[in-house]
Structures are given as structure tokens and as C-alpha cells.
Coordinates of C-alpha atoms in Angstrom, one line a residue:
M1 CA 36.6 31.8 37.4
R2 CA 35.1 31.6 33.8
T3 CA 32.5 28.9 33.9
G4 CA 29.0 28.1 32.8
K5 CA 26.1 26.5 34.4
S6 CA 27.2 23.0 33.2
D7 CA 30.7 23.3 34.6
I8 CA 31.5 20.3 37.1
S9 CA 33.3 22.7 39.4
G10 CA 30.1 24.7 40.3
W11 CA 28.2 21.4 40.9
L12 CA 30.8 20.0 43.2
V13 CA 31.3 22.8 45.5
R14 CA 27.6 23.4 46.3
P15 CA 26.1 22.0 49.4
A16 CA 25.5 18.3 49.4
G17 CA 22.0 17.0 50.4
G18 CA 21.3 15.0 53.5
H19 CA 20.9 11.9 51.5
L20 CA 24.5 12.0 50.4
W21 CA 25.6 12.3 53.9
A22 CA 23.5 9.3 55.0
V23 CA 25.1 7.3 52.3
L24 CA 28.6 8.3 53.3
A25 CA 27.9 7.4 57.0
V26 CA 26.5 3.9 55.9
V27 CA 29.5 3.2 53.6
L28 CA 32.2 4.2 56.2
A29 CA 30.3 2.2 59.0
A30 CA 30.1 -0.8 56.7
C31 CA 33.8 -0.5 55.8
A32 CA 34.8 -0.4 59.4
G33 CA 32.5 -3.0 60.5
H34 CA 33.5 -5.4 57.9
A35 CA 37.2 -5.0 58.9
A36 CA 36.3 -5.6 62.5
R37 CA 34.8 -8.9 61.5
A38 CA 37.6 -9.9 59.1
A39 CA 40.6 -8.9 61.3
P40 CA 40.1 -10.2 64.9
D41 CA 43.5 -8.9 66.0
G42 CA 42.9 -5.4 64.9
G43 CA 44.5 -5.6 61.5
M44 CA 47.6 -7.8 60.4
D45 CA 50.0 -4.8 60.1
N46 CA 48.8 -2.9 63.2
A47 CA 49.2 -6.4 65.0
I48 CA 52.9 -6.3 64.1
V49 CA 53.5 -3.2 65.9
V50 CA 51.4 -4.1 68.9
R51 CA 53.2 -7.3 69.1
A52 CA 56.6 -5.4 69.1
A53 CA 55.5 -3.4 72.0
R54 CA 54.4 -6.5 73.9
T55 CA 57.7 -8.0 73.1
W56 CA 59.5 -4.8 74.5
L57 CA 57.2 -4.8 77.7
D58 CA 58.3 -8.5 78.3
G59 CA 61.9 -7.3 78.1
G60 CA 62.6 -8.6 74.4
S61 CA 63.7 -6.6 71.4
P62 CA 61.1 -5.5 69.0
Y63 CA 63.5 -5.9 66.2
D64 CA 63.4 -9.7 66.6
D65 CA 60.5 -9.6 64.2
P66 CA 61.9 -8.7 60.8
H67 CA 58.6 -7.4 59.6
F68 CA 58.7 -4.6 62.4
L69 CA 60.0 -1.8 60.0
Y70 CA 59.5 1.2 62.3
L71 CA 61.6 3.5 64.3
P72 CA 61.9 2.8 68.1
S73 CA 59.6 5.7 68.9
A74 CA 56.8 3.7 67.3
V75 CA 57.2 1.0 69.9
L76 CA 56.3 3.5 72.7
A77 CA 53.6 4.8 70.6
A78 CA 52.1 1.2 70.4
V79 CA 52.2 0.6 74.1
P80 CA 48.7 1.7 74.8
Q81 CA 47.3 -0.5 72.2
A82 CA 49.4 -3.3 73.7
L83 CA 47.6 -2.9 77.0
L84 CA 44.2 -3.4 75.4
P85 CA 42.4 -6.7 75.1
A86 CA 41.9 -8.2 71.7
P87 CA 38.2 -7.6 71.6
V88 CA 38.6 -3.8 72.1
L89 CA 41.4 -3.7 69.4
R90 CA 39.1 -5.6 67.0
V91 CA 36.6 -2.8 66.9
L92 CA 38.7 0.3 67.9
V93 CA 41.6 0.0 65.2
P94 CA 39.3 -0.2 62.0
C95 CA 37.1 2.7 63.4
A96 CA 40.2 4.7 64.1
V97 CA 41.7 4.1 60.6
T98 CA 38.4 5.2 59.0
V99 CA 38.2 8.3 61.3
L100 CA 41.7 9.2 60.3
L101 CA 41.2 8.8 56.6
A102 CA 38.3 11.1 56.9
L103 CA 40.4 13.7 58.7
A104 CA 43.0 13.3 56.0
W105 CA 40.2 14.2 53.5
V106 CA 39.1 17.1 55.5
C107 CA 42.7 18.6 55.7
A108 CA 43.0 18.1 51.8
L109 CA 39.7 20.0 51.3
R110 CA 40.6 22.7 53.7
L111 CA 44.0 23.1 51.7
H112 CA 42.0 23.5 48.5
R113 CA 39.5 25.8 50.2
V114 CA 36.7 23.6 49.3
P115 CA 33.6 23.9 51.6
L116 CA 33.3 21.1 54.1
G117 CA 29.6 20.7 53.3
S118 CA 30.0 20.4 49.5
R119 CA 29.0 17.7 47.3
L120 CA 32.8 17.1 46.7
A121 CA 33.5 16.6 50.4
V122 CA 30.8 13.8 50.5
L123 CA 31.5 12.1 47.1
G124 CA 35.3 12.5 47.5
L125 CA 35.2 10.2 50.5
T126 CA 32.3 7.8 49.4
G127 CA 34.1 7.2 46.1
P128 CA 37.3 5.9 47.5
A129 CA 35.6 3.9 50.2
L130 CA 33.4 2.1 47.6
G131 CA 35.7 2.1 44.5
F132 CA 39.3 2.3 45.5
A133 CA 40.5 -1.0 46.8
P134 CA 43.5 0.3 48.9
F135 CA 41.0 2.2 51.1
G136 CA 39.5 -1.1 52.2
H137 CA 42.9 -2.7 52.5
L138 CA 44.3 0.0 54.7
V139 CA 41.2 -0.2 57.0
R140 CA 41.5 -4.0 57.2
L141 CA 45.2 -4.0 57.8
G142 CA 45.3 -1.3 60.3
N143 CA 48.6 -0.1 58.8
W144 CA 50.1 3.0 60.3
T145 CA 50.4 4.4 56.9
V146 CA 47.1 6.1 57.9
T147 CA 49.2 8.5 60.1
A148 CA 51.2 9.7 57.0
A149 CA 47.9 10.0 55.1
V150 CA 46.7 12.5 57.6
A151 CA 50.0 14.3 58.3
L152 CA 50.8 15.3 54.8
P153 CA 47.7 17.2 54.0
L154 CA 47.8 18.8 57.5
C155 CA 51.5 19.7 56.9
L156 CA 50.6 21.4 53.5
L157 CA 47.6 23.1 55.1
L158 CA 49.7 24.6 57.7
A159 CA 52.3 25.7 55.2
S160 CA 49.8 27.3 52.9
R161 CA 48.9 29.4 56.0
G162 CA 52.6 30.4 56.5
R163 CA 53.0 28.2 59.5
W164 CA 56.1 26.3 58.0
T165 CA 57.6 25.4 61.5
A166 CA 54.5 23.7 62.7
A167 CA 54.4 21.9 59.3
G168 CA 57.9 20.6 60.0
V169 CA 56.8 19.4 63.3
V170 CA 53.8 17.6 61.9
I171 CA 56.1 15.8 59.4
G172 CA 58.7 15.0 62.1
A173 CA 55.9 13.4 64.4
A174 CA 54.7 11.3 61.5
V175 CA 58.2 10.0 60.7
A176 CA 58.6 9.1 64.3
L177 CA 55.7 6.8 64.0
K178 CA 56.5 5.6 60.4
P179 CA 59.4 6.9 58.2
L180 CA 57.2 7.0 55.1
L181 CA 57.0 10.9 54.8
A182 CA 60.7 11.3 55.0
P183 CA 60.9 12.6 51.3
V184 CA 58.7 15.6 52.2
V185 CA 61.9 17.2 53.8
L186 CA 62.7 18.0 50.1
L187 CA 59.7 20.3 50.1
F188 CA 61.2 22.4 52.9
L189 CA 64.5 22.5 51.0
F190 CA 62.7 23.7 47.9
A191 CA 61.0 26.5 49.9
G192 CA 64.2 27.4 51.9
R193 CA 62.3 26.7 55.1
W194 CA 65.2 25.8 57.3
R195 CA 63.3 25.9 60.7
A196 CA 60.8 23.6 59.2
L197 CA 63.4 21.3 57.9
G198 CA 65.2 21.3 61.3
A199 CA 61.9 20.4 63.2
A200 CA 61.1 17.7 60.7
V201 CA 64.6 16.1 61.3
L202 CA 64.9 16.7 65.0
V203 CA 61.6 15.5 66.1
P204 CA 62.0 11.9 65.0
A205 CA 65.7 11.8 65.9
L206 CA 65.1 12.9 69.3
A207 CA 62.0 10.8 69.9
S208 CA 63.7 7.7 68.4
G209 CA 67.1 8.4 70.2
A210 CA 65.2 8.5 73.5
A211 CA 63.1 5.4 72.9
A212 CA 66.2 3.5 71.6
L213 CA 67.7 3.9 75.0
A214 CA 65.0 2.0 76.6
M215 CA 65.4 -0.9 74.2
P216 CA 67.6 -4.1 74.8
D217 CA 68.9 -3.5 71.2
P218 CA 69.3 0.2 70.8
A219 CA 70.7 -0.1 67.4
G220 CA 68.4 -2.7 66.1
F221 CA 66.6 -0.4 63.6
F222 CA 70.1 0.1 61.9
T223 CA 71.6 -3.4 62.3
R224 CA 68.4 -5.3 61.4
T225 CA 65.7 -3.2 59.8
L226 CA 67.9 -1.2 57.4
P227 CA 69.5 -4.2 55.9
F228 CA 66.2 -5.9 55.4
L229 CA 64.9 -2.8 53.6
L230 CA 67.8 -2.4 51.5
H231 CA 68.1 -6.0 50.3
G232 CA 64.3 -6.7 50.1
D233 CA 65.0 -10.4 50.5
D234 CA 61.7 -11.4 52.0
G235 CA 59.8 -13.6 49.5
F236 CA 56.4 -13.1 51.0
V237 CA 56.7 -9.2 51.2
R238 CA 58.0 -9.2 47.7
L239 CA 54.8 -10.4 46.2
Y240 CA 52.9 -7.4 47.4
E241 CA 55.3 -4.7 46.6
A242 CA 54.2 -2.3 43.8
S243 CA 57.4 -0.4 42.9
P244 CA 59.1 -1.1 39.6
A245 CA 62.2 -2.3 41.4
A246 CA 60.1 -5.2 42.8
V247 CA 57.6 -5.8 39.9
L248 CA 60.0 -5.7 36.9
P249 CA 62.1 -8.7 38.1
R250 CA 59.0 -10.7 38.4
L251 CA 58.6 -10.1 34.6
G252 CA 62.1 -11.4 33.8
V253 CA 63.9 -8.0 34.0
P254 CA 67.4 -8.3 35.8
A255 CA 67.1 -7.1 39.4
P256 CA 70.0 -4.5 39.0
L257 CA 68.5 -3.1 35.8
A258 CA 64.9 -2.8 37.4
Q259 CA 66.4 -1.0 40.4
G260 CA 68.3 1.4 38.2
L261 CA 65.1 2.0 36.2
A262 CA 63.3 2.8 39.4
V263 CA 66.0 5.0 40.7
A264 CA 66.1 6.9 37.4
A265 CA 62.2 7.3 37.4
A266 CA 62.2 8.6 41.0
C267 CA 65.0 11.1 40.3
A268 CA 63.1 12.3 37.2
G269 CA 59.9 12.6 39.6
V270 CA 61.8 14.7 42.0
C271 CA 63.0 17.0 39.2
C272 CA 59.6 17.4 38.1
A273 CA 58.3 18.2 41.6
Y274 CA 61.1 20.9 42.0
R275 CA 59.9 22.3 38.5
R276 CA 56.3 22.4 39.9
W277 CA 57.5 24.3 42.9
R278 CA 59.5 26.6 41.0
R279 CA 56.6 27.6 38.7
A280 CA 55.1 29.3 41.9
D281 CA 51.6 30.0 40.5
P282 CA 49.0 31.2 43.0
G283 CA 46.6 28.7 44.8
P284 CA 46.9 25.4 46.7
L285 CA 47.8 23.3 43.8
R286 CA 51.4 24.1 44.0
L287 CA 51.8 22.6 47.4
A288 CA 49.4 19.7 46.7
E289 CA 51.1 18.5 43.5
T290 CA 54.6 19.2 44.6
G291 CA 53.9 17.1 47.9
A292 CA 52.2 14.4 46.0
G293 CA 54.9 14.2 43.4
L294 CA 57.6 13.8 46.0
M295 CA 55.8 11.0 47.6
L296 CA 54.9 9.2 44.4
S297 CA 58.5 9.5 43.3
A298 CA 59.6 7.9 46.5
F299 CA 57.2 5.0 46.1
L300 CA 58.7 4.2 42.8
V301 CA 62.0 3.2 44.3
S302 CA 61.2 2.3 48.0
R303 CA 61.2 -1.1 49.3
P304 CA 58.7 -2.1 50.3
S305 CA 56.0 0.0 48.5
Y306 CA 52.3 -1.2 48.9
D307 CA 49.0 -0.2 47.3
H308 CA 47.7 1.7 50.3
Y309 CA 50.7 4.0 50.1
L310 CA 48.7 5.6 47.4
L311 CA 46.4 6.9 50.0
V312 CA 48.9 9.4 51.1
A313 CA 48.9 11.3 47.7
L314 CA 45.3 10.6 46.5
P315 CA 43.3 13.0 48.8
L316 CA 45.7 15.7 48.0
L317 CA 45.1 15.4 44.2
L318 CA 41.4 14.5 44.3
A319 CA 40.5 17.6 46.5
G320 CA 41.9 19.8 43.8
L321 CA 39.2 18.6 41.2
P322 CA 37.3 22.0 41.2
Y323 CA 40.4 23.7 39.9
A324 CA 40.8 23.7 36.1
G325 CA 44.5 23.2 36.2
S326 CA 44.6 20.2 38.6
V327 CA 45.9 16.7 37.7
T328 CA 42.4 15.3 38.2
R329 CA 41.2 17.2 35.2
G330 CA 43.2 14.9 32.9
A331 CA 42.3 11.6 31.6
W332 CA 45.3 9.8 33.0
F333 CA 44.6 10.4 36.6
W334 CA 41.4 8.4 36.2
I335 CA 42.9 5.9 34.1
A336 CA 45.3 5.1 36.8
L337 CA 42.6 4.4 39.1
V338 CA 40.7 1.9 37.0
P339 CA 42.7 -1.2 38.2
Q340 CA 41.9 -0.4 41.7
V341 CA 38.1 -0.8 41.2
P342 CA 37.0 -3.7 43.6
G343 CA 35.5 -6.6 41.9
A344 CA 36.8 -5.9 38.5
G345 CA 38.2 -9.0 36.8
W346 CA 41.6 -8.6 35.2
P347 CA 42.9 -11.5 33.0
W348 CA 45.8 -13.5 34.6
L349 CA 45.8 -10.9 37.5
E350 CA 43.0 -12.3 39.6
S351 CA 45.2 -13.7 42.1
E352 CA 46.1 -11.7 45.2
R353 CA 49.6 -12.6 44.6
R354 CA 49.6 -10.9 41.3
R355 CA 47.6 -7.8 42.3
A356 CA 51.1 -6.0 42.7
F357 CA 51.1 -5.7 38.8
R358 CA 47.8 -3.7 39.0
D359 CA 49.3 -1.7 41.9
A360 CA 52.4 -0.9 39.9
F361 CA 50.3 0.2 37.0
T362 CA 48.3 2.6 39.2
L363 CA 51.5 4.0 40.8
C364 CA 53.5 4.5 37.7
V365 CA 50.7 6.1 35.6
L366 CA 49.7 8.3 38.6
A367 CA 53.3 9.4 39.0
V368 CA 53.5 10.3 35.2
A369 CA 50.3 12.1 35.3
V370 CA 51.6 14.3 38.1
A371 CA 54.9 14.8 36.5
R372 CA 53.3 15.9 33.2
Q373 CA 51.2 18.5 35.1
A374 CA 54.4 19.8 36.7
L375 CA 56.1 20.2 33.2
S376 CA 53.0 21.9 31.8
T377 CA 52.5 25.7 32.0
G378 CA 49.4 25.3 34.2
A379 CA 46.0 26.9 34.0
E380 CA 45.5 30.7 33.9
P381 CA 44.7 32.1 37.2
G382 CA 41.2 33.2 36.1
D383 CA 40.5 29.5 35.4
R384 CA 40.7 28.6 39.1
V385 CA 38.1 28.5 41.6
P386 CA 38.5 31.7 43.8
P387 CA 39.6 30.7 47.3
G388 CA 36.7 30.1 49.7
R389 CA 34.1 30.8 47.0
A390 CA 31.7 28.6 45.2
P391 CA 31.7 29.2 41.4
E392 CA 28.5 30.7 39.6
P393 CA 27.6 31.3 36.1
E394 CA 29.2 34.3 34.5
R395 CA 26.1 36.4 34.7
A396 CA 25.9 35.9 38.6
P397 CA 28.6 37.1 41.1
A398 CA 30.4 34.6 43.0
T399 CA 29.0 33.9 46.5
P400 CA 31.4 34.0 49.5
F401 CA 31.5 30.7 51.3

């Protein structure tokens, strides 16, 4: 890597001091503790899944609740929580979500071969916990999006090491819990990894099929949930959706036109992700940017699409900061994150019911930034941090990590 003493890459990958780790521990503990006090039922979104499991244990159909948007396998996965008392869930859920978000960051760092004891390892988790509102939202809600946030970097980490079938199993297991990562199967198509693709499809299909047989309404996901998702006719949910298909009609754009624009943008994003994959340059950015591009493209058109979905893609991109050719080296990546700074006042957008406009801005600008990077020629291989090494000034040799 051609760099000087002042290059940010070298500073980021050097070991972090104990004071930085202490700050991180305090921040994460405070985040989980605040969520435990604010959400006595263990998080509103997590409570939906737990309530569905309790309904099933009582002999009812979990799909009687229109806000239960998961596959049947998620019901069985939530049963252990359904057996726990509320005071335990109140503390356990935010702590578990915080730990899983930290684990997602660790997987993203390992994918990019960034030392786990580095300054980026500490600051890259402290920063979102303090300055990225969806982080706190996800911890407070206890949403199962956190399983996707862990599964995607873990999948790409396995793929980077040639373990594609294991990567497919990880995606399949995540989809069985929440179908959020279904677009990642396109990555297996791009790579021609048919066993991984089969695993990603068969694992949730078999798990959900077996679980559905235990439900009083085996086809409830298809007869109730899918129509709800396709029509998006829930007025309460629509206020918090960040996709252009949901936000543009609130600005007066006809719904069919808004949906068409969102579909076109998503298709363009997928094409850009494919081009990024086809570029086939060395290093982890290829996997990270292709995976993030696919997910951001899906969020542009999916219903619903919430702010905390951004945490599925953000760690993958942020961990690539030491690389000269990464998305994070462009201004638009950081501009996209500005509306998510907690406490910042935005004229006419202060209301929680209007924060979807800020979320839509972040989603769209981030998707465009990743797409632009996919269409660029990329950095030269010599401009990248050597795998597993900390960059040094030119006059000193790189020190192996």
C-alpha cells in the first residue's frame, strides 16, 4: 500500500488503547440498559414474535396477528422466549441484540482482514451506537433483523474462505428466522455456486414446511402474510416505511408510479451489483460491496422497509474504510448517514411519523453511493491494505498482524 504517515488507514488499523475499549463498553452497556428500561416487554417487535409463539402454544394460529410477518419456522424459534417471564425478557433481549450487533461487526472486520484489536474495531462500533439512530432503534425494538445483520457478514466471511456451501446454510438459517436475506441468493447465482444456492433455498423450505405442519393454519403465511406484504395496506406501518414505494405517495406521487420507480431503481441496483461482482478485483471489497448492493436494492422496493434494515449493509461497508477503493472513502457515504445522527433537528421532519423521509434519504443515497462504486473502475491493487497487515509509511516495511 502506498501511504504516508498521515494516511487514515494506518491510524485505523493500529492497536486501540484501553481507554477506547472502556468507552465502547460503557456505550454498549448504556444502550442495552436504556432499552431494558424503555421496553418492559423485551422490545415491541420481538414481542410480536413471542406473542405469536404463545398463541401457537395455546392452540391458535400465529398468523391471526397481521403484524407477524415471519415464516412458520420463526414461531418454533421463538418458543424458548415464550416460556420466559417478562422481567427476564426485559433484560435479556436488548443485551442479546447488542451482543449480536457486536458479533456482526466482528464478522465484517474479519472479512476485511482488519485486526480485532484495532482502533477501527472500537470506533466502528462506538460510532454507530452513539451516532446512528437505527442502532438504538434496533436494540429497543428487539427486531429479528439483527439475525440478518449477523448472517450476512458471516456468510460473506465464509465465502471469502471458499466455504460457499456453509455460507448458503447460514443464509438459509437466517431466512428461516426472517426472510430479509432472500436477495442474497442472487450472489450465489452470480458466483455459480449451485450447492450454496440449494442450501440457501432448502434450509428455510424444509424448516418452514416442517413447522407449518404443526400449525393450525399451515398455509397462513401465504394466505395472510403475503397479501398483507404485497398490498402494504396497513396505515400505521406505512408511516414508518423508508422505501420510495411508501414515501413518494406521501409526497403526492401516484402509488403505481412510485412503485414503478422503486422497482426500476431496485433492478438498476441489482445490475450494478452484478457488474461489481463481474469486476472480479482481488480483496474483500468485491464480496462486501456486492452483498451490500443487493440488500440495499431490495430495501428500495420491499414492503415494509425500515430504518434498522440499514444495519444489514452498514457494517460491511464501514469495515472497508482502510481500503482506498471502498465506498466509505467517498463523500456520499457519509452524507447519507447525516440524517441518522440522534438529536439533530430537521425542519418539518421532527415528528417520529415523518422520520421515514430521513430514512428514505439515507437508503437512497447509500444505494446510489454503492452503485456508483460498482460502476467505477476501482482502486489499483497497490492502493489496498495488504490482507492481514497494518500499513506503515513507505520507508518502513509492513508489519504482519
